[in-house]
Coordinates of C-alpha atoms in Angstrom, one line a residue:
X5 CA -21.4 42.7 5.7
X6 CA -17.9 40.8 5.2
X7 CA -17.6 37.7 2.7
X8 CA -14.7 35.9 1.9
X9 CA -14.3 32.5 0.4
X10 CA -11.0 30.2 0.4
X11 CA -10.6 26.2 -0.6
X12 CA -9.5 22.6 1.4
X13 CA -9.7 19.1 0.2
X14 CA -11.9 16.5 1.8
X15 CA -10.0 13.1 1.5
X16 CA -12.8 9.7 0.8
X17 CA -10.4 7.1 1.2
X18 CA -7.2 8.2 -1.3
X19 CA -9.0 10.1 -3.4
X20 CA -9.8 14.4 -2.6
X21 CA -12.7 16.8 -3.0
X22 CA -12.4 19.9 -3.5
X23 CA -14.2 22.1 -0.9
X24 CA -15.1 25.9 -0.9
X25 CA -15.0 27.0 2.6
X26 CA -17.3 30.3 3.0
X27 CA -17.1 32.8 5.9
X28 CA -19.9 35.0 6.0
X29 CA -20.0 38.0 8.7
X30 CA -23.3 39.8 9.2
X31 CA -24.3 42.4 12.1
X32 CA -26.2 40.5 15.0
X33 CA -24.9 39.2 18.6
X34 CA -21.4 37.4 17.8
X35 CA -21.8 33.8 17.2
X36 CA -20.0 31.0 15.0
X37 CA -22.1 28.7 13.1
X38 CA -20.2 26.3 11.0
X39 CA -22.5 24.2 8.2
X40 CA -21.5 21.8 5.7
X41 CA -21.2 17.8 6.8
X42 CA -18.8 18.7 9.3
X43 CA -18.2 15.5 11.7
X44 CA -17.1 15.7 15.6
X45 CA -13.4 16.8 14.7
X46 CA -14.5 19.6 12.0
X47 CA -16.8 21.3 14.9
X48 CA -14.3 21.7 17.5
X49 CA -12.5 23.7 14.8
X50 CA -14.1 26.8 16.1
X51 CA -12.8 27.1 19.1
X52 CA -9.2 26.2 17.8
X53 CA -9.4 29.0 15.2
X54 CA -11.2 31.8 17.4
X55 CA -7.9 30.9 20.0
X56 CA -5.7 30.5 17.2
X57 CA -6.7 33.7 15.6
X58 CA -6.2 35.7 18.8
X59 CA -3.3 34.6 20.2
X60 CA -1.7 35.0 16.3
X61 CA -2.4 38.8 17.2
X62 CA -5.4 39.4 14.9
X63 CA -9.0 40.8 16.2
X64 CA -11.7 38.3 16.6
X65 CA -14.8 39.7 14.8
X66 CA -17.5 40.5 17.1
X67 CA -20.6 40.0 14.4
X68 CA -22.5 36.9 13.6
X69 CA -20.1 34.8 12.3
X70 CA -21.3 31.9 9.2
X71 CA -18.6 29.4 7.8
X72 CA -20.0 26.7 5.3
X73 CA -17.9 24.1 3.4
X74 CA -19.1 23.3 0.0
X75 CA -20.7 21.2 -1.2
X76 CA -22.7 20.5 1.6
X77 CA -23.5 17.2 0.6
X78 CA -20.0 15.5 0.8
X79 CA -19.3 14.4 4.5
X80 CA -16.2 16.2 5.9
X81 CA -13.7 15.2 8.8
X82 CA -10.6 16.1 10.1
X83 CA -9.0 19.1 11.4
X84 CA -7.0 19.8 7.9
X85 CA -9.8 22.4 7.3
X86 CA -8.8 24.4 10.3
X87 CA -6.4 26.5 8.0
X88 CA -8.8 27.5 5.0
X89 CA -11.7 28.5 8.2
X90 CA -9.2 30.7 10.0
X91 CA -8.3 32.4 6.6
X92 CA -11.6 32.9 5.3
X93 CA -12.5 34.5 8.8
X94 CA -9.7 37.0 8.7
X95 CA -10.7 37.6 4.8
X96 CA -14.2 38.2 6.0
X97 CA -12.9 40.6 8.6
X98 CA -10.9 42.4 5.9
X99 CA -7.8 41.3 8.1
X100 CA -6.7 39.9 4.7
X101 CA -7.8 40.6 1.2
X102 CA -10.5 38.3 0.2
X103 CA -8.9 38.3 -3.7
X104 CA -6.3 36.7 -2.3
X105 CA -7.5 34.0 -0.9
X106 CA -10.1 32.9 -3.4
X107 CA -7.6 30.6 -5.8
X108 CA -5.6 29.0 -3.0
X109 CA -6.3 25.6 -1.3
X110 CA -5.3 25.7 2.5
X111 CA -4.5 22.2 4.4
X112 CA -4.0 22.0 8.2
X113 CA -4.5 22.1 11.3
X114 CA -3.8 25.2 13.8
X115 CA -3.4 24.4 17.5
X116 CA -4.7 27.3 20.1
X117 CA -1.5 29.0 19.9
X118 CA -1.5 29.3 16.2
X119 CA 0.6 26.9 15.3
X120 CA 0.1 24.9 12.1
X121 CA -0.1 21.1 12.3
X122 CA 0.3 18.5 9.6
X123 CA -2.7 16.5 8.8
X124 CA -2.8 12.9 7.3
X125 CA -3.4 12.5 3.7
X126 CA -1.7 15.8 2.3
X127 CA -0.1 14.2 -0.6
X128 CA -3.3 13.0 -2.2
X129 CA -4.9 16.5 -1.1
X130 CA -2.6 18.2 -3.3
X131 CA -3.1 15.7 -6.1
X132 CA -6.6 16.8 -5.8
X133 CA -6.3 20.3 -5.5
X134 CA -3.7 19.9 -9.0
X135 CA -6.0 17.9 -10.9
X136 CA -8.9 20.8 -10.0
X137 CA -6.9 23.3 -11.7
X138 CA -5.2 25.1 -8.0
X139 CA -2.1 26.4 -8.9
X140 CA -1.1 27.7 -5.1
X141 CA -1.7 25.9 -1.6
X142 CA -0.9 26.8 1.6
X143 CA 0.7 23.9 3.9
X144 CA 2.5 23.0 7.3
X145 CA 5.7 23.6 7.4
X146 CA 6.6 20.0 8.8
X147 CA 4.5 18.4 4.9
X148 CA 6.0 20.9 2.4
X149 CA 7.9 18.2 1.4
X150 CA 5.6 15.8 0.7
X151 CA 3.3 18.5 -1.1
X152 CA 5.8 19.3 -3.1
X153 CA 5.6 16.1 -4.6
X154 CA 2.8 17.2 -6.9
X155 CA 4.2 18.8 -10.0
X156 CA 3.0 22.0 -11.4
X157 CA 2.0 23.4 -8.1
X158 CA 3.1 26.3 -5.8
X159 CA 3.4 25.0 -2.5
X160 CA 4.0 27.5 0.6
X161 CA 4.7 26.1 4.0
X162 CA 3.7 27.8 6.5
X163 CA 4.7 27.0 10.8
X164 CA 2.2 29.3 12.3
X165 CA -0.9 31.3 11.4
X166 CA 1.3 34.4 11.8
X167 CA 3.4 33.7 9.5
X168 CA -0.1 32.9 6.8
X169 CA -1.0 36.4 7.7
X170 CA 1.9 37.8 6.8
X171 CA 2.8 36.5 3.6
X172 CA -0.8 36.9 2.4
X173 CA -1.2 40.9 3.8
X174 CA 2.1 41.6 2.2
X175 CA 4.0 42.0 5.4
X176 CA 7.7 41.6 7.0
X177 CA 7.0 37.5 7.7
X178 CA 8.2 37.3 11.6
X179 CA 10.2 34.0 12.8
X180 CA 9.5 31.6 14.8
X181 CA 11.6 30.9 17.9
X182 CA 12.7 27.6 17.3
X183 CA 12.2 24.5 19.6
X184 CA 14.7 23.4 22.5
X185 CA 18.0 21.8 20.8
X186 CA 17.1 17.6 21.2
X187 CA 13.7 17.8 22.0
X188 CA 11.2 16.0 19.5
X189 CA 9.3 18.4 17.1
X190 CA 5.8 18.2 18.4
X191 CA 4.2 19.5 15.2
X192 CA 5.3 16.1 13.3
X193 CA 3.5 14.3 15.5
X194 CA 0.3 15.1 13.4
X195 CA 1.9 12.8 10.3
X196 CA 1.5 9.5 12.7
X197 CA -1.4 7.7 13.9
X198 CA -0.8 5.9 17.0
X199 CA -1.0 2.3 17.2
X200 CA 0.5 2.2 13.7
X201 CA 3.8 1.7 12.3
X202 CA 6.8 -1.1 12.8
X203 CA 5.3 -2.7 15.6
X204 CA 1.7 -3.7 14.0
X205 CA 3.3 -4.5 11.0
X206 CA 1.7 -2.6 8.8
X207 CA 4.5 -0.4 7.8
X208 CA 6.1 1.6 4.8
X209 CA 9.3 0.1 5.4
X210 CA 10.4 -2.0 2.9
X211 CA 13.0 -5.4 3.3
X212 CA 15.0 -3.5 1.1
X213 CA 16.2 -1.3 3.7
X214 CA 17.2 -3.8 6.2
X215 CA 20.3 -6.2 6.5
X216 CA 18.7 -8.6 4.5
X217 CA 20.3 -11.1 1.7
X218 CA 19.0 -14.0 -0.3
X219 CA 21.9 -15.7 0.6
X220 CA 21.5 -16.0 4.0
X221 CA 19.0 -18.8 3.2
X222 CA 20.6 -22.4 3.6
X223 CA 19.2 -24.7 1.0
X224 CA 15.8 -24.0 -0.1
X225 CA 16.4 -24.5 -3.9
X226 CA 12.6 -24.7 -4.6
X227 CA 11.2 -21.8 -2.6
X228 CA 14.3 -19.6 -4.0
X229 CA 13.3 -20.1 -7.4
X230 CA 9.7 -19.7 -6.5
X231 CA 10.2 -16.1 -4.7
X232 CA 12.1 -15.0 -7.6
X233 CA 9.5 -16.1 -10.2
X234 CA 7.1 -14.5 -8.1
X235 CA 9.4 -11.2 -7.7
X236 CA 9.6 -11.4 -11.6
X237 CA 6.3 -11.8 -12.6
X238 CA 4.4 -10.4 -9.5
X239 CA 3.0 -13.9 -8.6
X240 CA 1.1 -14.9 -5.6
X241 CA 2.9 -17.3 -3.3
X242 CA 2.5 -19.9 -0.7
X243 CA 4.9 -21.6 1.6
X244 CA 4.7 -24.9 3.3
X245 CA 7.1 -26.2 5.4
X246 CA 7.8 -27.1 9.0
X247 CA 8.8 -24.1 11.6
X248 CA 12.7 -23.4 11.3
X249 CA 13.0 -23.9 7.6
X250 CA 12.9 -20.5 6.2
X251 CA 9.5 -19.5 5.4
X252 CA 9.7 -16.1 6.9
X253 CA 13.6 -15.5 6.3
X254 CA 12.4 -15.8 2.4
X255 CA 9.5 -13.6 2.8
X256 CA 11.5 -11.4 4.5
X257 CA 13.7 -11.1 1.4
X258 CA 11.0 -11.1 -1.0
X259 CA 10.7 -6.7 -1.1
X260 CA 14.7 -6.3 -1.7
X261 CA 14.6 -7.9 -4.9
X262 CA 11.7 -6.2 -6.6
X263 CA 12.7 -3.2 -8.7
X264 CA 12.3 0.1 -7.3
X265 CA 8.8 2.1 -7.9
X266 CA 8.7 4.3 -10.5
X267 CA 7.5 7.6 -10.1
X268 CA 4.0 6.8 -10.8
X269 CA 3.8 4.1 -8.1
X270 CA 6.0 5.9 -5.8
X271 CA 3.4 8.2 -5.8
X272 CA 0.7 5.6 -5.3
X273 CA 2.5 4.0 -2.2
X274 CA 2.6 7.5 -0.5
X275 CA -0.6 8.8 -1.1
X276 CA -2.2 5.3 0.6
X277 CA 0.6 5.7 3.4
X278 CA -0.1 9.3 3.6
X279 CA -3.6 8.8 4.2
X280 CA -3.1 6.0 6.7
X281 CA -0.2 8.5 8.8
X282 CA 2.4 6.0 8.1
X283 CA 4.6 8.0 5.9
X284 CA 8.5 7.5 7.7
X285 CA 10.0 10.9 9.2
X286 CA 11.9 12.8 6.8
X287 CA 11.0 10.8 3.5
X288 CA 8.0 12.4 1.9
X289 CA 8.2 9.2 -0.9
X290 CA 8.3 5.8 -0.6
X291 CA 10.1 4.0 -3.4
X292 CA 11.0 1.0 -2.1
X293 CA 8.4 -1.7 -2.2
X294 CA 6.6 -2.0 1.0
X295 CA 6.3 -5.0 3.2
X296 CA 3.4 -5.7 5.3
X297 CA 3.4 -8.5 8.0
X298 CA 0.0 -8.1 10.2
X299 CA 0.0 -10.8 12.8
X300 CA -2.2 -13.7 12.5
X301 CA -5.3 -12.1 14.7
X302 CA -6.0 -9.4 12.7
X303 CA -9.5 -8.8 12.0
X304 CA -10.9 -8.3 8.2
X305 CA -11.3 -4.3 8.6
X306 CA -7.5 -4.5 9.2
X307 CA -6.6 -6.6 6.5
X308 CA -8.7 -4.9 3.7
X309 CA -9.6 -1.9 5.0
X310 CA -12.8 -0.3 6.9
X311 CA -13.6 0.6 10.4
X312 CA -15.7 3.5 11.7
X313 CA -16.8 6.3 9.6
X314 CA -14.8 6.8 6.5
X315 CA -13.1 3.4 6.4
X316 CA -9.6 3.6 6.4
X317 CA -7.2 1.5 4.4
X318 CA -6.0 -1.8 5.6
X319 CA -3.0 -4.2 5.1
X320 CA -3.7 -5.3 1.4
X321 CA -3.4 -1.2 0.9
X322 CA -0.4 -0.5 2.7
X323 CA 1.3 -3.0 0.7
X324 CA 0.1 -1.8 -2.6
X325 CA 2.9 -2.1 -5.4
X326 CA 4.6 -4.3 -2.7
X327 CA 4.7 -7.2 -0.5
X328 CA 2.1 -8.8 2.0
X329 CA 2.9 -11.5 4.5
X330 CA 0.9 -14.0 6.2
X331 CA 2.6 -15.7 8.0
X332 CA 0.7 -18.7 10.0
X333 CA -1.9 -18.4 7.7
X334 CA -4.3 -21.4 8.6
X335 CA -4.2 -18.8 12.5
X336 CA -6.2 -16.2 10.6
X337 CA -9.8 -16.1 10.9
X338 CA -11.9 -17.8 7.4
X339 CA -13.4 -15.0 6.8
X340 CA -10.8 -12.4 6.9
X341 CA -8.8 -14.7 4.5
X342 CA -12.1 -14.9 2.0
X343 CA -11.8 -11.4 2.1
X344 CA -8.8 -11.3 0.4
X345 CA -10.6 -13.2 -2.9
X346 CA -11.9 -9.6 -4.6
X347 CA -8.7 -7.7 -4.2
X348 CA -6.6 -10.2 -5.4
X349 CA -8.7 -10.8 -8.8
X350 CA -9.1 -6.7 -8.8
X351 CA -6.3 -5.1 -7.8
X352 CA -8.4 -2.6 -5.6
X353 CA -10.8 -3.1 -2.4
X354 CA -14.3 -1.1 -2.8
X355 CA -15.5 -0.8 0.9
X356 CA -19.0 0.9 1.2
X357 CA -20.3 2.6 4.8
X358 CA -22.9 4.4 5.7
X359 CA -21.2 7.5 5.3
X360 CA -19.6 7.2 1.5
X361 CA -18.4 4.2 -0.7
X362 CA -14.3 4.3 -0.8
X363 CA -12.4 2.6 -3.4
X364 CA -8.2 2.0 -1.8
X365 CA -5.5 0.3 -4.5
X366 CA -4.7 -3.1 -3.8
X367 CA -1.8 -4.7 -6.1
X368 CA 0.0 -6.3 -4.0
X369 CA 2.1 -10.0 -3.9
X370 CA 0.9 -12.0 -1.4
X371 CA 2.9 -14.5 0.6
X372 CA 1.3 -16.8 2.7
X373 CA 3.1 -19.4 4.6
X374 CA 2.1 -22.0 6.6
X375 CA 2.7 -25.2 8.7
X376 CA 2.1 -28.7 7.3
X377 CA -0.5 -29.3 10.2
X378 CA -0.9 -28.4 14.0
X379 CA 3.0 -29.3 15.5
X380 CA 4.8 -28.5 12.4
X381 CA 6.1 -31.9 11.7
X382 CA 3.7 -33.7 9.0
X383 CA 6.0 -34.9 6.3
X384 CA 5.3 -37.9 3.9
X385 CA 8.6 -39.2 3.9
X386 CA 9.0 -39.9 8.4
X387 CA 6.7 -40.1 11.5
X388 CA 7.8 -37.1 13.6
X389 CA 4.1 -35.6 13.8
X390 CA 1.8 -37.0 16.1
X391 CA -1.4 -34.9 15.4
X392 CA -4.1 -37.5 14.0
X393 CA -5.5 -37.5 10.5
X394 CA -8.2 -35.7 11.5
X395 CA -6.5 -32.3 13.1
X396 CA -4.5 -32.3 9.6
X397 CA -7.2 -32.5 7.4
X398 CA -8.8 -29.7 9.5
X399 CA -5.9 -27.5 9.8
X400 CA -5.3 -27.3 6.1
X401 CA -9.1 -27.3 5.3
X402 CA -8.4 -23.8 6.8
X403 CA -7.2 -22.4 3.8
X404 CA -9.8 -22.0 0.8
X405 CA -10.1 -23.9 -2.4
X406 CA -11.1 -20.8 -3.9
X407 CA -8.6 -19.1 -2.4
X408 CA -5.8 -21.2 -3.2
X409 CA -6.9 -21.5 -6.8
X410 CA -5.9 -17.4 -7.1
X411 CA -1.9 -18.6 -5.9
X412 CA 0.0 -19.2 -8.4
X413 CA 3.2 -20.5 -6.8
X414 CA 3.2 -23.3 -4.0
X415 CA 6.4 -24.8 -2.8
X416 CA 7.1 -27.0 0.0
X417 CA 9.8 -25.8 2.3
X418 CA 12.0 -28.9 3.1
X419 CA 13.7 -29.2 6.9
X420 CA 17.1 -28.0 6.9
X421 CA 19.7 -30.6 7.6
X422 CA 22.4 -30.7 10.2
X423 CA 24.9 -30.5 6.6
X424 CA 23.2 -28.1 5.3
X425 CA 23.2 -26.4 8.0
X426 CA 27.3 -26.9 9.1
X427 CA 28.7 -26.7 5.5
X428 CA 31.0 -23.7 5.2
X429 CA 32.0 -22.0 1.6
X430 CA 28.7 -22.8 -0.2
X431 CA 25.8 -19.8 -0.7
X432 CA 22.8 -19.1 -2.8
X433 CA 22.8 -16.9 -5.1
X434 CA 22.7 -13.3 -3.3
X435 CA 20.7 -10.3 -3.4
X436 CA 21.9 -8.4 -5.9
X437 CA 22.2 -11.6 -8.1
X438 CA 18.5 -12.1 -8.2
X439 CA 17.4 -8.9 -8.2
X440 CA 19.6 -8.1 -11.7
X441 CA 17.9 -10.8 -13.0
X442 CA 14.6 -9.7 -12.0
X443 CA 15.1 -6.9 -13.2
X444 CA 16.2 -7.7 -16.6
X445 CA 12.7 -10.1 -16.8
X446 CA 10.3 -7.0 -15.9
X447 CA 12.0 -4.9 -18.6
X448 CA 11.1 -7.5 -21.3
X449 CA 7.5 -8.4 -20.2
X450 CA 7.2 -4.2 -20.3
X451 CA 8.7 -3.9 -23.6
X452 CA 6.2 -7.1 -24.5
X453 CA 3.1 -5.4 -22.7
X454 CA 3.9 -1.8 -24.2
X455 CA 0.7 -0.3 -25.4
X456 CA -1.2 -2.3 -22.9
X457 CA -2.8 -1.7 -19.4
X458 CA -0.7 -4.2 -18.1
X459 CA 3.1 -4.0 -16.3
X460 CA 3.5 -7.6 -15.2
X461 CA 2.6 -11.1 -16.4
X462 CA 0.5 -11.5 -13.4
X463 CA -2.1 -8.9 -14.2
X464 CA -2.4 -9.9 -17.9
X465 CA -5.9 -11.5 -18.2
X466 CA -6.2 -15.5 -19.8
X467 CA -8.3 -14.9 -22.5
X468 CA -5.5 -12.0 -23.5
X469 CA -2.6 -14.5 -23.1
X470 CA -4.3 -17.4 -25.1
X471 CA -5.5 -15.1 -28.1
X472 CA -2.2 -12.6 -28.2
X473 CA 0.8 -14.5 -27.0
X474 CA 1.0 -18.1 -27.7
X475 CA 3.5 -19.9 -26.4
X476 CA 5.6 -22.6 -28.8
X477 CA 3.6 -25.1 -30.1
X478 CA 3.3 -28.1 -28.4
X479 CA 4.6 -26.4 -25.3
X480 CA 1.2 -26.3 -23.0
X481 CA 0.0 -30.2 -24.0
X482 CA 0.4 -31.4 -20.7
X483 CA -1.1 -28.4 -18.8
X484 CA -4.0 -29.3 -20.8
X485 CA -4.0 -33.0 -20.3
X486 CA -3.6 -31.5 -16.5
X487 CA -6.6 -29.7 -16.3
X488 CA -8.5 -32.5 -18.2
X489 CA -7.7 -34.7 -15.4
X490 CA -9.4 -32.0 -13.1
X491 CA -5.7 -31.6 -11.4
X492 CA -6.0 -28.0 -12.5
X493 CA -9.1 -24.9 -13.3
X494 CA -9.9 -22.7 -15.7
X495 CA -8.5 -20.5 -13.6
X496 CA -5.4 -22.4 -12.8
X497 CA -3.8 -23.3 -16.4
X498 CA -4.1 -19.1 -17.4
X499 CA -2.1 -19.0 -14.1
X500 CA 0.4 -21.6 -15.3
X501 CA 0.3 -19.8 -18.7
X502 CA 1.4 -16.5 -17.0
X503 CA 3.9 -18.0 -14.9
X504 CA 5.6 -19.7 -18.0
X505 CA 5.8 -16.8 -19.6
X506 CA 7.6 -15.2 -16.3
X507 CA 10.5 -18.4 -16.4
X508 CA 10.9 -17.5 -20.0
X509 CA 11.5 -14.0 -19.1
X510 CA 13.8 -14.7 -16.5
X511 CA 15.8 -17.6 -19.1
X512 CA 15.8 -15.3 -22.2
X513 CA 13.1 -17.5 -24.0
X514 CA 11.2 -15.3 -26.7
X515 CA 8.0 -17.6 -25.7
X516 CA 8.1 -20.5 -23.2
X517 CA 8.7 -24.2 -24.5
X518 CA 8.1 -27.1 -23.1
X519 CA 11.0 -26.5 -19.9
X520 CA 9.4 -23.3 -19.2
X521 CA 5.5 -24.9 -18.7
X522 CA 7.5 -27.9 -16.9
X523 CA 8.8 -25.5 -14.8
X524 CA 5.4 -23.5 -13.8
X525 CA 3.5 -26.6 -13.6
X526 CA 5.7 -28.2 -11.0
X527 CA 5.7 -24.6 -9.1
X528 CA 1.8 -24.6 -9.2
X529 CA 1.3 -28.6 -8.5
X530 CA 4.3 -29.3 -6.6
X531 CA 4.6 -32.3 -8.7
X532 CA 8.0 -32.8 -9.9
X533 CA 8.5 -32.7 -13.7
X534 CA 11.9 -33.5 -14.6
X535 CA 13.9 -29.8 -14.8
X536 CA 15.8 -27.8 -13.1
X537 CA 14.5 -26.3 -10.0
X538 CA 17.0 -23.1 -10.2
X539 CA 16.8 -20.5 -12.3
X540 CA 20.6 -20.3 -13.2
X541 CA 20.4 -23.7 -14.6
X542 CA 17.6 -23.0 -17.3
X543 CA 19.8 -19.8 -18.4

């Protein structure tokens, strides 16, 4: 009787398992049994590992063959277990020695010519397999890159089960031939999922990387100071405006003047994107803020996350430690836009199935934008629109009170002029402008929140602000005459609170006076308050 154990990771959501996968060979007529949870994909591993194993040169053991994953009562799926199966098989058939094998975690999947394939999900495997105490894993080739993320950990990459065999029987390793000069690597295409990426999107490419400047924006004095409160502070954001105006141009923008991730949230971003086979070609991290656009009809599995099975994650986890877009929001469905309420309060999504509860990071900035009513044109000050009372009220009934209430910025986006428009020499402030600035405001609200949970303003909680760090005295009188009047929540003044202390971040202010609360009421209320709208002006 042969025995030989080796060790995977089965992924539940972004988070990994450590699994013991057994082989067991006993005399009898040859069979392959396979036991442990394994779903649809998992099973049809046997038949890509007996081919695999052949046509890598090895004998296929003609004895009753018994693989179980452990423990058996965590669901497994995926073919990334097809590497640690074909190992323990050839450990069992003493093709390789089973001490060996027995403190090294094996990802991937091998095609029926023993080729290894990348899997989704490798970087948070890893993570897993290093916070277990595994020291050594086995690879693709194509995601030693991104496994190599993880520090403290051996990673070897392997491109075929030959190669495995080799390294692990102390052998001359043979090469590969190498594909066809031009032709696309067909083991990669295991890292994407199709139907995802640039065109959905729901995409790990941040603004930062495109063409993109602040100053490309004509006019907008408002909505520029509220997108770079919001980058500052990590505020919520809506934009109302008719079409043409900028809504999307400032959104757009939004992502390039963040700071970069550090590597903590680097890591975060690639684990999610990992999981959901978004990661770009050739960049194992993400450190740029991503930027998440999902078009109006998306359901509410693909905007928080679910789907059949394991749920996977959705848009409010692909933009995790970055940016998510709605644009035409009031053309989303109610309910997938309530669904946005928990995550937004949390941080995180919790989505429970039948077959496991999965908990995916959410901390993003949401941007919504949308018209003033049906045609676009509604403005208090002419008659262009010609929808009736009615259709307005209805059209912006669409977006939740409740909903709303958890936005801490609202600007109306004004119609561009024909001068605006024509006038040659004059331009915003650019990019790089903001973005120092931004910068500069995050690194004192860290230095301020040192020794706390909390990075940004927007994730302190009220009661913390009121009792800890008081603004000057004097300075919040008429937010609270505000929310006497019922003009603003509970809720709604700890939002004010935080954005104050954003604009007095951004200014230099130790603690926000009276300009600074001005400031965030009129961003919150719209109602003008007597200061300057631009940033530059308060400095």
């Amino acid at each position: 009787m042969g025995f030989a154990r080796t060790c995977s990771v089965a992924l539940v959501g972004v988070e990994g398992v450590v699994v013991e996968v057994q082989a067991d060979l006993e005399p009898g007529v040859a069979a392959f049994t396979l036991v442990g949870l394994p779903d649809k994909s998992l099973t049809e591993s046997r038949d890509r590992v007996r081919a695999a194993v052949v046509n890598s040169g090895a004998t296929w053991p003609q004895k009753k063959l018994t693989v179980g994953l452990s423990p058996a009562s965590v669901p497994k799926s995926g073919s990334g277990f097809d590497l640690a199966v074909a190992a323990a098989v050839l450990g069992a058939a003493e093709r390789i020695d089973p001490r060996v094998l027995a403190d090294i975690v094996m990802i991937g999947e091998v095609g029926l010519d023993g080729r290894v394939r990348p899997v989704r999900g490798i970087l948070p495997a890893v993570l897993a397999a290093a916070d277990a105490g595994y020291e050594q894993v086995v690879v693709p080739e194509s995601a030693a890159a991104e496994a190599s993320l993880v520090p403290g950990v051996s990673v070897l990459g392997v491109r075929s089960l030959r190669q495995l065999i080799a390294v692990l029987a102390d052998e001359p390793v043979p090469d590969e031939e190498p594909d066809e000069a031009g032709r696309p690597d067909p083991l990669l295409a295991g890292l994407r999922v199709p139907g995802t990426g640039a065109a959905t999107g729901m995409h790990s490419v941040g603004a930062a990387q495109l063409d993109h400047d602040l100053a490309d924006v004509v006019g907008q004095t408002s909505a520029r100071t509220a997108v770079e409160v919001a980058a500052a502070g990590g505020h919520h954001l809506f934009l109302e405006g008719p079409p043409g105006a900028g809504k999307t141009m400032l959104a757009e923008r939004l992502p390039a003047i963040l700071p970069p991730l550090n590597r903590q949230e680097s890591l975060e971003v690639t684990a999610v994107h990992s999981v959901a086979g978004l990661l770009p070609t050739g960049k194992p991290l993400i450190d740029v803020a991503p930027y998440c656009a999902p078009h109006h009809s998306a359901t509410m599995q693909a905007l928080v996350g679910g789907g059949p099975g394991i749920a996977r994650p959705g848009a409010v986890s692909l933009s995790h430690r970055g940016v998510l877009f709605l644009d035409e929001t009031p053309e989303f469905s109610s309910r997938a836009l309530d669904a946005l309420r928990q995550p937004l309060e949390a941080g995180h999504v919790v989505i429970a199935r039948s077959a496991g509860v999965v908990r995916f990071p959410a901390r993003f900035l949401m941007v919504l934008a949308a018209n003033p009513c049906p045609c676009g044109r509604f403005s208090p000050t002419d008659d262009l629109c010609e929808c009736p009372p009615s259709a307005i009220r209805r059209y912006q009934a669409r977006l939740s009170g409740p909903l709303l209430d958890r936005v801490d910025l609202r600007v109306e986006v004004d119609r561009v002029t024909r001068a605006q428009l024509t006038e040659r020499g004059v331009r915003g402030e650019s990019t790089a402008t903001v973005a120092g600035r931004v910068r500069e405001a995050r690194e004192r609200a860290v230095a301020r929140l040192a020794g706390t949970p909390w990075r940004t303003n927007s994730e302190v909680p009220g009661r913390e602000l009121r009792s800890r760090w008081h603004a000057v005295s004097g300075a919040m009188d008429e937010a609270e005459r505000n929310l006497e009047r019922g003009v603003l929540t509970a809720r709604g003044i700890d939002r004010v609170l935080r954005v104050a202390w954003t604009v007095a971040d951004l200014v230099g202010h130790d603690r926000p006076d009276a300009t600074d609360v001005a400031l965030a009421l009129q961003l919150r209320t719209g109602v003008p308050r007597g200061v300057p709208m631009a940033i530059g002006a308060l400095t």
